[in-house]
C-alpha cells in the first residue's frame, strides 16, 4: 500500500520529500529512480532488476508489459519547446482550460486534470530554456492526441 506524493522536479526536491515522508521510492519522468534503501540515491540498475523480476513472474516480455501500460494510460511523452516568453504561454493555456478543469495543482508548473479522463502538466525546465509538456489520458489515445495538439497550438501563439 502506497500513496503518491507530488514534488517539484529535481533530485534535491525529491530527496527532501522522500526523507520527510519516509518514502521508499521516488521517480521522475526523466527516468531517475530514487530508493530509500539505496541512501535515496538515483539508480537505474534497481528498476531494471525489478522489471526483470516482473517479467520472470508474469511470463511476459518487456514489450508486452510496456504495451499494456501504454494502452491503459496513453501519454505524449515529454515535449520540449523553446520559447521567448514561456510564462505567457502557460498563462494562455491556463486561460483556455481552467474552466473545464476538475483539479489544479501548481507543485511543479501547471497541472490540470479533467474528470478523470485526461490531464496535463506544463512547466519551465529547471536546467534548459524550454517549456516541457506532458499529456496523459485514461485509455483514450485519440483524446490524448487531440489535447496534445490543442495545447501545442496555444504554445505556438506569439
mmCIF file of C-alpha atoms in Angstrom:
data_model
loop_
_atom_site.group_PDB
_atom_site.id
_atom_site.type_symbol
_atom_site.label_atom_id
_atom_site.label_comp_id
_atom_site.label_asym_id
_atom_site.label_seq_id
_atom_site.Cartn_x
_atom_site.Cartn_y
_atom_site.Cartn_z
ATOM 1 C CA UNK A 1 0.000 0.000 0.000
ATOM 2 C CA UNK A 2 1.467 3.279 -1.073
ATOM 3 C CA UNK A 3 0.386 6.773 -1.882
ATOM 4 C CA UNK A 4 1.681 9.235 -4.422
ATOM 5 C CA UNK A 5 3.227 12.446 -3.127
ATOM 6 C CA UNK A 6 3.875 15.286 -5.554
ATOM 7 C CA UNK A 7 7.137 17.169 -5.540
ATOM 8 C CA UNK A 8 8.931 19.629 -7.728
ATOM 9 C CA UNK A 9 11.160 18.082 -10.374
ATOM 10 C CA UNK A 10 14.804 17.649 -9.463
ATOM 11 C CA UNK A 11 16.769 15.302 -7.242
ATOM 12 C CA UNK A 12 17.167 17.787 -4.377
ATOM 13 C CA UNK A 13 13.393 18.337 -4.123
ATOM 14 C CA UNK A 14 12.561 14.648 -4.471
ATOM 15 C CA UNK A 15 15.106 13.509 -1.874
ATOM 16 C CA UNK A 16 13.890 16.142 0.595
ATOM 17 C CA UNK A 17 10.257 14.982 0.256
ATOM 18 C CA UNK A 18 11.264 11.317 0.424
ATOM 19 C CA UNK A 19 13.129 11.866 3.687
ATOM 20 C CA UNK A 20 10.378 13.964 5.269
ATOM 21 C CA UNK A 21 7.688 11.413 4.285
ATOM 22 C CA UNK A 22 9.844 8.314 4.912
ATOM 23 C CA UNK A 23 9.131 7.269 1.313
ATOM 24 C CA UNK A 24 10.639 4.055 -0.029
ATOM 25 C CA UNK A 25 10.680 5.167 -3.695
ATOM 26 C CA UNK A 26 10.684 8.336 -5.763
ATOM 27 C CA UNK A 27 10.827 8.809 -9.506
ATOM 28 C CA UNK A 28 10.846 11.385 -12.282
ATOM 29 C CA UNK A 29 9.602 11.327 -15.879
ATOM 30 C CA UNK A 30 13.259 11.616 -16.923
ATOM 31 C CA UNK A 31 13.786 8.012 -15.722
ATOM 32 C CA UNK A 32 15.557 8.898 -12.487
ATOM 33 C CA UNK A 33 14.651 6.454 -9.717
ATOM 34 C CA UNK A 34 15.449 7.025 -6.032
ATOM 35 C CA UNK A 35 15.292 4.361 -3.317
ATOM 36 C CA UNK A 36 15.304 4.748 0.463
ATOM 37 C CA UNK A 37 17.321 1.541 0.848
ATOM 38 C CA UNK A 38 19.917 2.939 -1.565
ATOM 39 C CA UNK A 39 20.524 6.094 0.546
ATOM 40 C CA UNK A 40 17.948 7.988 -1.558
ATOM 41 C CA UNK A 41 20.403 7.854 -4.460
ATOM 42 C CA UNK A 42 19.468 7.585 -8.122
ATOM 43 C CA UNK A 43 19.816 4.102 -9.553
ATOM 44 C CA UNK A 44 18.955 2.719 -12.956
ATOM 45 C CA UNK A 45 20.048 -0.789 -12.018
ATOM 46 C CA UNK A 46 17.431 -1.366 -9.296
ATOM 47 C CA UNK A 47 14.439 -0.621 -11.571
ATOM 48 C CA UNK A 48 15.815 -2.956 -14.235
ATOM 49 C CA UNK A 49 16.229 -5.731 -11.679
ATOM 50 C CA UNK A 50 12.629 -5.166 -10.549
ATOM 51 C CA UNK A 51 11.390 -5.202 -14.161
ATOM 52 C CA UNK A 52 13.352 -8.390 -14.826
ATOM 53 C CA UNK A 53 11.720 -9.992 -11.772
ATOM 54 C CA UNK A 54 8.274 -8.897 -13.027
ATOM 55 C CA UNK A 55 8.994 -10.379 -16.459
ATOM 56 C CA UNK A 56 10.009 -13.684 -14.870
ATOM 57 C CA UNK A 57 6.970 -13.796 -12.567
ATOM 58 C CA UNK A 58 4.451 -12.806 -15.251
ATOM 59 C CA UNK A 59 5.965 -14.724 -18.156
ATOM 60 C CA UNK A 60 5.515 -11.612 -20.315
ATOM 61 C CA UNK A 61 8.086 -9.869 -22.465
ATOM 62 C CA UNK A 62 9.154 -6.306 -21.791
ATOM 63 C CA UNK A 63 7.279 -5.209 -24.928
ATOM 64 C CA UNK A 64 4.075 -6.824 -23.637
ATOM 65 C CA UNK A 65 4.378 -5.136 -20.232
ATOM 66 C CA UNK A 66 5.050 -1.734 -21.813
ATOM 67 C CA UNK A 67 2.224 -2.126 -24.343
ATOM 68 C CA UNK A 68 -0.246 -2.908 -21.527
ATOM 69 C CA UNK A 69 0.687 0.297 -19.674
ATOM 70 C CA UNK A 70 0.697 2.422 -22.829
ATOM 71 C CA UNK A 71 -2.775 1.188 -23.805
ATOM 72 C CA UNK A 72 -4.124 1.780 -20.301
ATOM 73 C CA UNK A 73 -2.535 5.240 -19.963
ATOM 74 C CA UNK A 74 -1.625 6.796 -23.326
ATOM 75 C CA UNK A 75 0.833 9.654 -22.871
ATOM 76 C CA UNK A 76 2.518 12.178 -25.102
ATOM 77 C CA UNK A 77 5.934 11.786 -23.576
ATOM 78 C CA UNK A 78 7.761 14.958 -22.645
ATOM 79 C CA UNK A 79 7.517 17.550 -25.430
ATOM 80 C CA UNK A 80 10.059 20.380 -25.178
ATOM 81 C CA UNK A 81 9.565 23.753 -26.847
ATOM 82 C CA UNK A 82 11.973 26.716 -26.835
ATOM 83 C CA UNK A 83 10.084 29.981 -26.304
ATOM 84 C CA UNK A 84 10.867 33.643 -25.811
ATOM 85 C CA UNK A 85 8.111 34.022 -23.190
ATOM 86 C CA UNK A 86 7.189 30.684 -21.579
ATOM 87 C CA UNK A 87 5.207 32.363 -18.788
ATOM 88 C CA UNK A 88 2.860 33.939 -21.345
ATOM 89 C CA UNK A 89 2.340 30.535 -22.980
ATOM 90 C CA UNK A 90 1.449 28.952 -19.630
ATOM 91 C CA UNK A 91 -0.954 31.828 -18.937
ATOM 92 C CA UNK A 92 -2.660 31.321 -22.323
ATOM 93 C CA UNK A 93 -3.023 27.586 -21.715
ATOM 94 C CA UNK A 94 -4.431 28.182 -18.244
ATOM 95 C CA UNK A 95 -6.930 30.732 -19.578
ATOM 96 C CA UNK A 96 -8.101 28.231 -22.213
ATOM 97 C CA UNK A 97 -8.521 25.184 -19.941
ATOM 98 C CA UNK A 98 -9.160 26.448 -16.385
ATOM 99 C CA UNK A 99 -12.948 26.473 -16.792
ATOM 100 C CA UNK A 100 -13.049 22.776 -17.720
ATOM 101 C CA UNK A 101 -10.542 21.528 -15.140
ATOM 102 C CA UNK A 102 -11.727 19.497 -12.168
ATOM 103 C CA UNK A 103 -8.385 19.722 -10.347
ATOM 104 C CA UNK A 104 -5.492 22.182 -10.427
ATOM 105 C CA UNK A 105 -2.023 21.780 -8.946
ATOM 106 C CA UNK A 106 0.969 24.132 -9.086
ATOM 107 C CA UNK A 107 3.545 21.990 -7.310
ATOM 108 C CA UNK A 108 5.734 21.928 -10.418
ATOM 109 C CA UNK A 109 4.432 24.215 -13.136
ATOM 110 C CA UNK A 110 0.750 23.936 -14.053
ATOM 111 C CA UNK A 111 -1.091 20.619 -13.796
ATOM 112 C CA UNK A 112 -4.759 20.410 -14.727
ATOM 113 C CA UNK A 113 -6.981 17.309 -14.581
ATOM 114 C CA UNK A 114 -10.311 16.836 -16.316
ATOM 115 C CA UNK A 115 -12.929 14.482 -14.788
ATOM 116 C CA UNK A 116 -10.506 11.548 -14.516
ATOM 117 C CA UNK A 117 -10.348 11.385 -18.344
ATOM 118 C CA UNK A 118 -7.182 13.326 -19.103
ATOM 119 C CA UNK A 119 -4.597 15.624 -17.589
ATOM 120 C CA UNK A 120 -1.547 17.633 -18.479
ATOM 121 C CA UNK A 121 1.447 19.269 -16.873
ATOM 122 C CA UNK A 122 3.327 22.160 -18.387
ATOM 123 C CA UNK A 123 6.356 23.655 -16.719
ATOM 124 C CA UNK A 124 9.519 25.574 -17.353
ATOM 125 C CA UNK A 125 12.649 23.442 -17.263
ATOM 126 C CA UNK A 126 14.964 23.859 -14.283
ATOM 127 C CA UNK A 127 18.015 23.201 -16.462
ATOM 128 C CA UNK A 128 17.219 24.343 -20.022
ATOM 129 C CA UNK A 129 15.467 27.327 -21.680
ATOM 130 C CA UNK A 130 12.446 25.214 -22.670
ATOM 131 C CA UNK A 131 8.827 24.608 -21.777
ATOM 132 C CA UNK A 132 8.026 20.955 -21.016
ATOM 133 C CA UNK A 133 4.595 19.453 -21.765
ATOM 134 C CA UNK A 134 3.196 16.045 -20.780
ATOM 135 C CA UNK A 135 -0.358 14.946 -21.669
ATOM 136 C CA UNK A 136 -1.954 11.721 -20.371
ATOM 137 C CA UNK A 137 -5.350 10.025 -20.653
ATOM 138 C CA UNK A 138 -7.103 7.034 -19.166
ATOM 139 C CA UNK A 139 -7.174 4.589 -22.059
ATOM 140 C CA UNK A 140 -8.055 7.065 -24.835
ATOM 141 C CA UNK A 141 -5.185 7.645 -27.252
ATOM 142 C CA UNK A 142 -7.303 9.733 -29.653
ATOM 143 C CA UNK A 143 -8.204 12.121 -26.816
ATOM 144 C CA UNK A 144 -4.554 12.379 -25.776
ATOM 145 C CA UNK A 145 -3.512 13.272 -29.336
ATOM 146 C CA UNK A 146 -6.341 15.808 -29.677
ATOM 147 C CA UNK A 147 -5.476 17.579 -26.415
ATOM 148 C CA UNK A 148 -1.737 17.451 -27.095
ATOM 149 C CA UNK A 149 -2.288 19.168 -30.441
ATOM 150 C CA UNK A 150 -4.618 21.792 -28.922
ATOM 151 C CA UNK A 151 -2.058 22.703 -26.274
ATOM 152 C CA UNK A 152 0.815 22.786 -28.772
ATOM 153 C CA UNK A 153 -1.183 25.196 -30.965
ATOM 154 C CA UNK A 154 -1.639 27.518 -27.975
ATOM 155 C CA UNK A 155 2.085 27.318 -27.186
ATOM 156 C CA UNK A 156 2.949 28.410 -30.759
ATOM 157 C CA UNK A 157 0.915 31.648 -30.499
ATOM 158 C CA UNK A 158 3.280 34.596 -30.042
#
